[in-house]
Coordinates of C-alpha atoms and ligand atoms in Angstrom, one line a residue:
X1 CA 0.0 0.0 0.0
X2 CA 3.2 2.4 0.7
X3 CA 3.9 1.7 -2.8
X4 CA 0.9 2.4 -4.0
X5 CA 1.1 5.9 -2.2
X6 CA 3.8 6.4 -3.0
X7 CA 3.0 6.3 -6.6
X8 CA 0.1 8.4 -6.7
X9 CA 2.2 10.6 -5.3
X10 CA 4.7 11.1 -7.9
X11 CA 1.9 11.3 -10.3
X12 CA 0.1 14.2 -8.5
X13 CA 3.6 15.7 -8.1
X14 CA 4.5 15.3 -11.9
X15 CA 1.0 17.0 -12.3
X16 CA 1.2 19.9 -10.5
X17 CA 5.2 20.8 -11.4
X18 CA 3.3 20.4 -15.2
X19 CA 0.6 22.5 -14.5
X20 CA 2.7 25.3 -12.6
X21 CA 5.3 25.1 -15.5
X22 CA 2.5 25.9 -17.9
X23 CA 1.1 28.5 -16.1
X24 CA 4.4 30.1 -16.2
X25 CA 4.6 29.7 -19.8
X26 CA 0.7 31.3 -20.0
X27 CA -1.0 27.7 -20.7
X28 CA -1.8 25.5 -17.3
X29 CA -3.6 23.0 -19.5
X30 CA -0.9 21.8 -22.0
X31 CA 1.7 22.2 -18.8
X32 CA -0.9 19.5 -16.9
X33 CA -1.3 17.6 -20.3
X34 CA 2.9 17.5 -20.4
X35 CA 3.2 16.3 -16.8
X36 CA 0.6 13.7 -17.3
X37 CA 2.3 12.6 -20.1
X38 CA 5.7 12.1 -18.7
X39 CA 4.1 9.6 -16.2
X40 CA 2.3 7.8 -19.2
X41 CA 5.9 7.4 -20.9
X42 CA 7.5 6.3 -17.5
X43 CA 4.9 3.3 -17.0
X44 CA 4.7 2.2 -21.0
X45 CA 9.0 1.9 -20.6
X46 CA 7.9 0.0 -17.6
X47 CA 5.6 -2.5 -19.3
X48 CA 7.7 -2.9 -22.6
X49 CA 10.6 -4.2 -20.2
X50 CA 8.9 -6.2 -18.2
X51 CA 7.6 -7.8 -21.7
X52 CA 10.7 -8.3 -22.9
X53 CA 12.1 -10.0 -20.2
X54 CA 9.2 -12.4 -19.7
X55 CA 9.2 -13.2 -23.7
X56 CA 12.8 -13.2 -24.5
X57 CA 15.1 -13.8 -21.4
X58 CA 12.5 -15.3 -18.8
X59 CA 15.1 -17.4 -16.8
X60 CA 17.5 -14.2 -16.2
X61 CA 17.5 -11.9 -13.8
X62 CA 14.6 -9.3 -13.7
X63 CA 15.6 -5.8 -14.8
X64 CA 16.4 -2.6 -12.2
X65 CA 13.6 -1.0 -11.5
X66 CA 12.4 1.1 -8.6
X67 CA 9.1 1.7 -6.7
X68 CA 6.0 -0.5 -7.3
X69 CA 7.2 -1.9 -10.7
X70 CA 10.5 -2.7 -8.9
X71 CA 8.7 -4.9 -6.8
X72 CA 6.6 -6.5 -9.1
X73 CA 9.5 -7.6 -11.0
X74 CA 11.1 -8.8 -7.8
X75 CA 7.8 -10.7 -6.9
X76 CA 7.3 -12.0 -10.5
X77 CA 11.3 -13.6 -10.0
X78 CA 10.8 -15.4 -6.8
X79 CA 7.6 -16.7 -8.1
X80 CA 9.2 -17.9 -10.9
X81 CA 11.8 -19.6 -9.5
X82 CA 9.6 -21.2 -6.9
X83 CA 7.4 -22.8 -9.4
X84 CA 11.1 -24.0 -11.8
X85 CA 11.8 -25.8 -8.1
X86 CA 8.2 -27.1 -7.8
X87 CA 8.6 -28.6 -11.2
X88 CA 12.0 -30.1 -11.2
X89 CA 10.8 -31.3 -8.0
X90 CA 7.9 -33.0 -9.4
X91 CA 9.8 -34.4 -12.6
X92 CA 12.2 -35.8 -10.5
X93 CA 9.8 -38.0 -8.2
X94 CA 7.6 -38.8 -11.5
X95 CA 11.3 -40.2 -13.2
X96 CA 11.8 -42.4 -10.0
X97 CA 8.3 -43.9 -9.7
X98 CA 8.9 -44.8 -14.0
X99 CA 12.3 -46.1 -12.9
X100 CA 10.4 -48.0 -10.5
X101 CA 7.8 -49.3 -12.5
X102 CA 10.8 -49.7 -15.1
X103 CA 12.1 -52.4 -12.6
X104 CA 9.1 -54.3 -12.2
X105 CA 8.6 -57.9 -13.8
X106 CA 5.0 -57.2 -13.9
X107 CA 3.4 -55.1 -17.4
X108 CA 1.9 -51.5 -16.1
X109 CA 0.3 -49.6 -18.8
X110 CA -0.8 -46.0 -17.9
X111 CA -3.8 -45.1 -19.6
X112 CA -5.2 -41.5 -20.2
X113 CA -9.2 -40.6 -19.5
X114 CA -9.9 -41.6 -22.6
X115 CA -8.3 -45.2 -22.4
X116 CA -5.4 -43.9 -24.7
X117 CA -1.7 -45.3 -23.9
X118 CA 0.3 -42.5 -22.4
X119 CA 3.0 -44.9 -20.8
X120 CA 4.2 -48.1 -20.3
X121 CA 7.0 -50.0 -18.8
X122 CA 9.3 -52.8 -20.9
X123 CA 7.6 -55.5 -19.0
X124 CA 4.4 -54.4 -21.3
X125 CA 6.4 -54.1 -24.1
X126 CA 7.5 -57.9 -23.3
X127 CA 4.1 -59.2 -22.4
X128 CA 1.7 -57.4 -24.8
X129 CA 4.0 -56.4 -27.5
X130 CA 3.1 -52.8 -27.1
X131 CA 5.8 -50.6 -29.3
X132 CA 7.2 -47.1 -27.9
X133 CA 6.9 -45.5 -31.3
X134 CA 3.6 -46.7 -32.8
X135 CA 1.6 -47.6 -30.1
X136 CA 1.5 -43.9 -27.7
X137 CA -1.8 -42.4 -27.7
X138 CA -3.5 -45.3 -29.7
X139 CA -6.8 -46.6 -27.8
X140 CA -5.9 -49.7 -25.5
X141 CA -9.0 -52.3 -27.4
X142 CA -6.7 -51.8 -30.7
X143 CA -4.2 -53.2 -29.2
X144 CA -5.6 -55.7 -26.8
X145 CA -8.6 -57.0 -28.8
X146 CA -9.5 -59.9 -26.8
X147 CA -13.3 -59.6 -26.8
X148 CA -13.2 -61.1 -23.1
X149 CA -10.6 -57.9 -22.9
X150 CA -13.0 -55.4 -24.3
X151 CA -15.8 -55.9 -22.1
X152 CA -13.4 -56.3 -18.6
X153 CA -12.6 -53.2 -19.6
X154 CA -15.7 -51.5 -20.9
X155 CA -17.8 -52.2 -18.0
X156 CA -14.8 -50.8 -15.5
X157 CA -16.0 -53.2 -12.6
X158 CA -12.8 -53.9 -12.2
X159 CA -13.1 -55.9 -8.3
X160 CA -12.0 -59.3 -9.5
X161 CA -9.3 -59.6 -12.1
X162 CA -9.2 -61.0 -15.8
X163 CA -7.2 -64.2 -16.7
X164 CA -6.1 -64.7 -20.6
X165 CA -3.4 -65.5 -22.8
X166 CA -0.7 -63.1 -23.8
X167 CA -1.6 -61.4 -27.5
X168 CA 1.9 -62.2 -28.6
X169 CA 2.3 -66.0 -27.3
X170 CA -0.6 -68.1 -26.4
X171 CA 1.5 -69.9 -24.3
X172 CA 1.9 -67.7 -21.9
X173 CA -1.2 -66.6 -19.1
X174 CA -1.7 -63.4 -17.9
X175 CA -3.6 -62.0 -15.2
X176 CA -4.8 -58.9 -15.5
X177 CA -6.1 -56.0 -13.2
X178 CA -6.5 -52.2 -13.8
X179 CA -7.2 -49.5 -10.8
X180 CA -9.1 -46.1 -11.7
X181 CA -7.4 -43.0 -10.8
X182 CA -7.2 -39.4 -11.0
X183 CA -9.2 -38.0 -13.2
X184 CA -10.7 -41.1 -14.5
X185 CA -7.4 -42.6 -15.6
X186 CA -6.7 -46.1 -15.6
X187 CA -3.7 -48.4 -14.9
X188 CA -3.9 -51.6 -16.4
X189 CA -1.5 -54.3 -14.8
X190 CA -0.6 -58.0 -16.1
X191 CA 1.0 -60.7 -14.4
X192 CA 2.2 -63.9 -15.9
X193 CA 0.5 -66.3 -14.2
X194 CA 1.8 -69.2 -16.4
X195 CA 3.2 -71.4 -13.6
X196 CA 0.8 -70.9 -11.1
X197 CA -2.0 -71.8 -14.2
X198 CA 0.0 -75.1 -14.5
X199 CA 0.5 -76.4 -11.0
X200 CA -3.5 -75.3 -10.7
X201 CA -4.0 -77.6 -13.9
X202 CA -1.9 -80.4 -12.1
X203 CA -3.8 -80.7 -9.4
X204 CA -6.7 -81.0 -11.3
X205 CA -5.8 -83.3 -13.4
X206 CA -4.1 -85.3 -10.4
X207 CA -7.4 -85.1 -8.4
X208 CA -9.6 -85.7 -11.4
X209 CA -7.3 -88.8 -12.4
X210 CA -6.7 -90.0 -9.1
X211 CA -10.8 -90.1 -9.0
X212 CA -10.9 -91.9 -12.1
X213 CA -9.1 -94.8 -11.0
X214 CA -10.4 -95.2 -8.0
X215 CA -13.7 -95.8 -9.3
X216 CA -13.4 -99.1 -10.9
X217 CA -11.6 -100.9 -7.5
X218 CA -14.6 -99.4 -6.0
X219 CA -17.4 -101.1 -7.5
X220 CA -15.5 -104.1 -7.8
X221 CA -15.2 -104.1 -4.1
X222 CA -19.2 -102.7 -3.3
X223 CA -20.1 -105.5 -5.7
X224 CA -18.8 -108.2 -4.1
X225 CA -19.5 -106.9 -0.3
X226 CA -23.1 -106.9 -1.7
X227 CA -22.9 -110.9 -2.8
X228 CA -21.7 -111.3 0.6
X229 CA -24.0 -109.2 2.5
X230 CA -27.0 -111.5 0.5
X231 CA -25.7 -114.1 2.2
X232 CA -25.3 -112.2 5.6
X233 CA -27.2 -114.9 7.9
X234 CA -25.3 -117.7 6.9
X235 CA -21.6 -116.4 8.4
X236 CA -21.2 -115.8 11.8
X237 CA -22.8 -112.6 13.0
X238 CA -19.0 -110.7 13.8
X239 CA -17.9 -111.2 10.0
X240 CA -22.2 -110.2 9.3
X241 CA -21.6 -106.8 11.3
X242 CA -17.5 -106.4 9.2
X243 CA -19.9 -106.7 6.0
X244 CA -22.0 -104.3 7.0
X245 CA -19.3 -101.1 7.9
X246 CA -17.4 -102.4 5.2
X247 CA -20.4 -101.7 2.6
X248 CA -20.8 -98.4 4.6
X249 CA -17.1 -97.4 4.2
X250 CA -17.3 -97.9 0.4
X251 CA -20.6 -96.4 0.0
X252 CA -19.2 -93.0 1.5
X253 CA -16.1 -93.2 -0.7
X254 CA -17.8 -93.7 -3.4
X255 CA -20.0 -90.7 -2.5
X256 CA -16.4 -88.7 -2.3
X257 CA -15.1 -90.1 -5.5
X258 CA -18.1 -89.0 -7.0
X259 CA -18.6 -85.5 -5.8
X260 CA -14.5 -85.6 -6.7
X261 CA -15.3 -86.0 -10.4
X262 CA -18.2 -83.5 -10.3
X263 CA -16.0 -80.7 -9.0
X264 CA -13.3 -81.5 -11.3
X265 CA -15.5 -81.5 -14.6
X266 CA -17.2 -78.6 -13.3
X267 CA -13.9 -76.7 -13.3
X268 CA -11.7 -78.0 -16.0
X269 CA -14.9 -78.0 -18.3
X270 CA -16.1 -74.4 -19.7
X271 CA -19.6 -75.1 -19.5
X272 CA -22.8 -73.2 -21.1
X273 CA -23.6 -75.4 -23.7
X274 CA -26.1 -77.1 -22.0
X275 CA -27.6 -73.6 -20.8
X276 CA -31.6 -73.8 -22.2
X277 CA -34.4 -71.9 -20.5
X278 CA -35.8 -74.1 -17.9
X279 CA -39.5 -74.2 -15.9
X280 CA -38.4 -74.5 -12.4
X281 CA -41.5 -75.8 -11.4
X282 CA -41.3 -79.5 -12.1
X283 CA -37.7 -79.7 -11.2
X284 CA -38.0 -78.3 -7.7
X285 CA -41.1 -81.0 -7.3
X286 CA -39.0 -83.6 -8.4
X287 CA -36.3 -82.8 -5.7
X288 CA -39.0 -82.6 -3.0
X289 CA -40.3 -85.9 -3.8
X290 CA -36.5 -87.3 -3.7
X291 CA -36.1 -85.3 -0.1
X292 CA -38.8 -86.4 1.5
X293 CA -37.8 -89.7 0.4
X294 CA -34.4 -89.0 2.1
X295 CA -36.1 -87.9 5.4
X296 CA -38.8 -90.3 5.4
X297 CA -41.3 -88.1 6.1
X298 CA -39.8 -86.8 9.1
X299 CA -39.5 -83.5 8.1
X300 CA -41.7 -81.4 6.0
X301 CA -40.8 -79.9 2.7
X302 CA -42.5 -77.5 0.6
X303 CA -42.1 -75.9 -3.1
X304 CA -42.9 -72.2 -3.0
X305 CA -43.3 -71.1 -6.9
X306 CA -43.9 -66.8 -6.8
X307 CA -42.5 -67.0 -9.6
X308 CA -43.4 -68.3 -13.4
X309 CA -40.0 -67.1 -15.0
X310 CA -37.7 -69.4 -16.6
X311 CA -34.2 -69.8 -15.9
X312 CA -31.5 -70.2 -18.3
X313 CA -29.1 -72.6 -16.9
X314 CA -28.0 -76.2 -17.0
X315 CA -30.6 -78.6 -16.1
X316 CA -28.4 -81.1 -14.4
X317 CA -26.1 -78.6 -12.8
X318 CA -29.0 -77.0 -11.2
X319 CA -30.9 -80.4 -9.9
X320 CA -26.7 -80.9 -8.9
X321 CA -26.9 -78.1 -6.6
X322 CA -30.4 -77.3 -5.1
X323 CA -30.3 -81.2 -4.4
X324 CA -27.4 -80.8 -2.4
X325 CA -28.9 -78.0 -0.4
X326 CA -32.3 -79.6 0.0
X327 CA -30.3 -82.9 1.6
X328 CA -28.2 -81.2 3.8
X329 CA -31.6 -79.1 5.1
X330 CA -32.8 -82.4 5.4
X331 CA -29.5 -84.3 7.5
X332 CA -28.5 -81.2 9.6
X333 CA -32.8 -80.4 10.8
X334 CA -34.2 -82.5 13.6
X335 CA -37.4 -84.5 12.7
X336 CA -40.7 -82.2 12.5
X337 CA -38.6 -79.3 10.8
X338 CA -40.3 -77.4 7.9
X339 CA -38.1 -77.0 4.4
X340 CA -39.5 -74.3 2.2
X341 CA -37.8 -74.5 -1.7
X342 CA -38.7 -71.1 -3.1
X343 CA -38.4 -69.8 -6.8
X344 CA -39.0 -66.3 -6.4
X345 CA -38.1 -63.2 -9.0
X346 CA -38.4 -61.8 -12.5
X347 CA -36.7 -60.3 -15.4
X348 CA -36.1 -57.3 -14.1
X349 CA -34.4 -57.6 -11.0
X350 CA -33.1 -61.1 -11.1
X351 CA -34.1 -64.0 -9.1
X352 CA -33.2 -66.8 -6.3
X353 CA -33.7 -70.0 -5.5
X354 CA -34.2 -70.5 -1.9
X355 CA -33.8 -73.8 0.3
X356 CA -34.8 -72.4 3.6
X357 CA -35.2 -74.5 7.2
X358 CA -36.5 -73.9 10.5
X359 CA -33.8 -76.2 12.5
X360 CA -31.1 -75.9 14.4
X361 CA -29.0 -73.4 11.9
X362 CA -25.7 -71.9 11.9
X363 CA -23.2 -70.2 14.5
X364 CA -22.6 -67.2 12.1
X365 CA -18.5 -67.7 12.5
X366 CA -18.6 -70.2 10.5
X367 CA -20.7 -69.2 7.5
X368 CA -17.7 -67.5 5.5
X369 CA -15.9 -71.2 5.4
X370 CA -18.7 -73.2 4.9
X371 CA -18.3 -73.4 0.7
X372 CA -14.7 -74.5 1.4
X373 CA -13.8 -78.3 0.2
X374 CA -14.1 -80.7 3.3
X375 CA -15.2 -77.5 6.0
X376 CA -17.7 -78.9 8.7
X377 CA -19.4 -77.6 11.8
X378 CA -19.3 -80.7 13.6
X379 CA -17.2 -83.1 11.4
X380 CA -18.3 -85.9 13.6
X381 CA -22.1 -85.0 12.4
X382 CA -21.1 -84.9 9.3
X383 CA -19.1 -88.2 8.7
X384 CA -22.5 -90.0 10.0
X385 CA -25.1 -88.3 8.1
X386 CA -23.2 -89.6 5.4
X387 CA -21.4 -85.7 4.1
X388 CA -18.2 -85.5 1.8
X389 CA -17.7 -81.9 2.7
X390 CA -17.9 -80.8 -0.9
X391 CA -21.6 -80.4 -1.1
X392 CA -21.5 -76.9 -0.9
X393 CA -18.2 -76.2 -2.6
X394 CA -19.7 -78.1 -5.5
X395 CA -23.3 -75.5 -5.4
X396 CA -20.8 -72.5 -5.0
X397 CA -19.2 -73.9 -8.6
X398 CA -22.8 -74.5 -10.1
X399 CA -23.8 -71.2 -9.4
X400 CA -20.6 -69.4 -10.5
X401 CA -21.0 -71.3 -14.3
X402 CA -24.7 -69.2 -13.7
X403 CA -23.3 -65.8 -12.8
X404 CA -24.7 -66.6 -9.8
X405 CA -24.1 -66.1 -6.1
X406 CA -24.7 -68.1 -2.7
X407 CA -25.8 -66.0 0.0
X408 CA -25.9 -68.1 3.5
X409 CA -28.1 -66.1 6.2
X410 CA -28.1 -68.7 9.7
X411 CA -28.2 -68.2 13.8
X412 CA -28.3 -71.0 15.7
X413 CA -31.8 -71.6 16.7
X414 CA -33.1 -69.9 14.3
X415 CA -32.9 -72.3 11.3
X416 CA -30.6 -71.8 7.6
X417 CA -31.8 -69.8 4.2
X418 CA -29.4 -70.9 1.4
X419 CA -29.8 -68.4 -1.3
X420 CA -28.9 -68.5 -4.7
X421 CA -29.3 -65.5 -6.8
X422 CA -29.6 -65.1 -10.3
X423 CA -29.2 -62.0 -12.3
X424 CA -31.8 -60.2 -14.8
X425 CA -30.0 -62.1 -17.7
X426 CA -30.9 -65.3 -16.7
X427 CA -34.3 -65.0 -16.7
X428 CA -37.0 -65.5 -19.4
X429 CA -40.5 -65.0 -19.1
X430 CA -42.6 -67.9 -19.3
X431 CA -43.5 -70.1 -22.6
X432 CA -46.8 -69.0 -24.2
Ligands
ADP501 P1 -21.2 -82.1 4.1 O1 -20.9 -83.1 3.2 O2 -20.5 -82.1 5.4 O3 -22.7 -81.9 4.3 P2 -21.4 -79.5 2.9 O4 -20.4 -78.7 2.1 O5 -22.6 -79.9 2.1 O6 -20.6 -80.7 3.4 O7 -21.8 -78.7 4.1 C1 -20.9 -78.1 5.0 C2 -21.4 -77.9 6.4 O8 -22.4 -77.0 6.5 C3 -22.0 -79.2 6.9 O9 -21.0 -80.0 7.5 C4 -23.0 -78.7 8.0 O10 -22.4 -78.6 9.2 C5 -23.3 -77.3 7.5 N1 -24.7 -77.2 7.0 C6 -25.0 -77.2 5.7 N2 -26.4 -77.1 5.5 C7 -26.9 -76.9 6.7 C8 -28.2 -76.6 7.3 N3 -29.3 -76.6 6.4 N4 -28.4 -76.5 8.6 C9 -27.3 -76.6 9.4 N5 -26.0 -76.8 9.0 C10 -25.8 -77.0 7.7

């Protein structure tokens, strides 16, 4: 402000020694007109330097100046040279976090708001095949074209990650995950996942093969047990009773060998081919009528249809899974419980499939392990109501093949709803 003064002052000054000057000289006006002038001059010289120096010579040292435009040169400098610090600052972390990335073994691929490549690392370069000089600012789906690709990354719900092969050598698998940032940028990260893929694929094979060939010693062994158990009353009753576990034991590894294979076909196979719009009706009878043949009419199970929409799915997956939750209603409910089957939903806003009990239910710790392989409650309860622990690993599969999920809702005392929800695309409104 004492600047500012300051400078009104001159020009009042410069005013007044005009106007007295001109009154001497027998003309106050021109002598006012003068003085005015001179200040006019004085600023313009002013202006044209500090022009110059911010056009031609911007990184030298302002020119001399005094009063107010002396210190808006000086302020204009250390402003300048603030923001040159700033910068180089800023370049210098944003070089160590691309050396960084630089280092990685893993592809990152920064992407701009409008899913253009502005950078990637050599990893990328490696992984994808993505070329410094061509491929900047091209669109990411020209490069990547996988359709699977494409829509992972079009509909940018990005919470589970993408698994495919590498564009540039089939061989090779690559998971992928990208993470929104900024202002609506996107990195997009791949990691070669081959080994891992193939120890996954040997244990499946191992545990599908293993399976395989235990099936035949199997029935071999249940057949004969079965001749002997026919002729039960003619060996002595100790040998009568070893008959009788025996059949037992094989019976339940049978039951695992069996639920085994299912797993495994349900997770090397791709399924969907057998997807056809199904009536649920009928189907959810015909596993009530094989429940209550199960509890033997010591429990009491109902279908529930509040809905008459089809579901597309796989017939025999779908019978796979609700049966498995309908039994296990059944086995883990004292006698005189009530089992509700309910088909309930439309095209809108999806639909479930619930298999809900009024028995002794869940303690809620458990519920996040329950679709584990071989997790019990009471492994003891289990084992003699005849359980593999896979019954519910092998619905959680079913419904994944269906874009489905399995909600579990259970207190103890208060009985078990298994839940499996559909979304709008599976369901069809009913047949004319
Ligand atoms: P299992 O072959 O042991 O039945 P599952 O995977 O089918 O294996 O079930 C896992 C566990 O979940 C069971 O051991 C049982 O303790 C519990 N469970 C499943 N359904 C019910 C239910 N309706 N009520 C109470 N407990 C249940």
């Amino acid at each position: 402000m004492r600047l500012w003064s300051r400078e009104l002052w001159r020009i009042a000054w410069l005013a007044t020694l005009g106007t007295c000057l001109g009154w001497l000289l027998g003309s106050a006006g021109l002598g006012l007109a003068a003085g005015l002038a001179v200040c006019l001059f004085y600023h313009l010289r002013q202006l044209r330097e500090l022009y110059l120096w911010l056009t031609l010579h911007p990184h030298d040292e302002p020119p001399a100046a005094r009063g107010m435009w002396g210190e808006l040169f000086d302020r204009l400098y250390r402003y300048q040279k603030s923001q040159r610090i700033t910068q180089s600052r800023l370049r210098s972390t944003l070089a160590r976090i691309q050396e960084s990335s630089e280092a990685m073994r893993d592809s990152v691929v920064m992407l701009d708001r409008h899913g253009d490549l502005e950078w990637w690392n050599s990893a990328a370069t490696a992984m994808l095949g993505l070329q410094t000089a061509h491929d900047r600012g091209q669109h990411i789906t020209n490069l990547l074209r996988e359709p699977s690709f494409i829509s992972y990354f079009n509909a940018r719900d990005y919470s589970e990650p993408l698994t495919l092969t590498s564009p540039i050598d089939e061989r090779r698998i690559l998971q992928y995950q990208i993470t929104l940032y900024g202002d609506d940028e996107r990195l997009v990260m791949a990691r070669d996942i081959t080994r891992l893929h193939r120890l996954e694929q040997m244990r499946r094979d191992f545990v599908a093969n293993v399976s395989h060939e235990l099936r035949t010693p199997l029935t071999v062994l249940s057949g004969y047990l079965e001749t002997y158990s026919d002729i039960a009353d003619q060996l002595p009753p100790r040998l009568g009773k070893s008959i009788h576990q025996m059949q037992e034991q094989t019976q339940r590894m049978q039951n695992l060998v069996n639920d085994l294979l299912l797993l495994s076909r349900l997770e090397i196979d791709q399924g969907g081919k057998d997807h056809h719009p199904l009536n649920l009706g009928p189907l959810l009878q015909s596993i009530c009528a094989d429940a209550l043949a199960l509890s033997n009419q010591r429990h009491t199970i109902t279908v529930a249809l509040e809905s008459d929409a089809r579901l597309l799915c796989s017939e025999q997956e779908i019978r796979s899974a609700i049966s498995n939750l309908v039994f296990n209603a059944v086995r883990y409910t004292p006698a005189g419980s009530q089992i509700t089957l309910r088909w309930q939903g439309n095209a809108a806003g999806g639909g479930s499939i619930d298999v809900e009990d009024n028995g002794e239910g869940i303690d809620p710790v458990h519920i996040p392990r329950l679709t584990e392989r071989f997790y019990r409650v009471d492994k003891g309860r289990s084992t003699a109501t005849g359980g593999t622990g896979l019954g519910l690993a092998i619905v959680k599969h079913v419904l994944l093949r269906h874009d489905a999920q399995l909600q579990i809702e259970s207190h103890p005392g208060k009985g078990a709803l298994f839940r499996c929800s559909f979304p709008p695309s599976r369901l069809l409104a009913p047949s004319k």
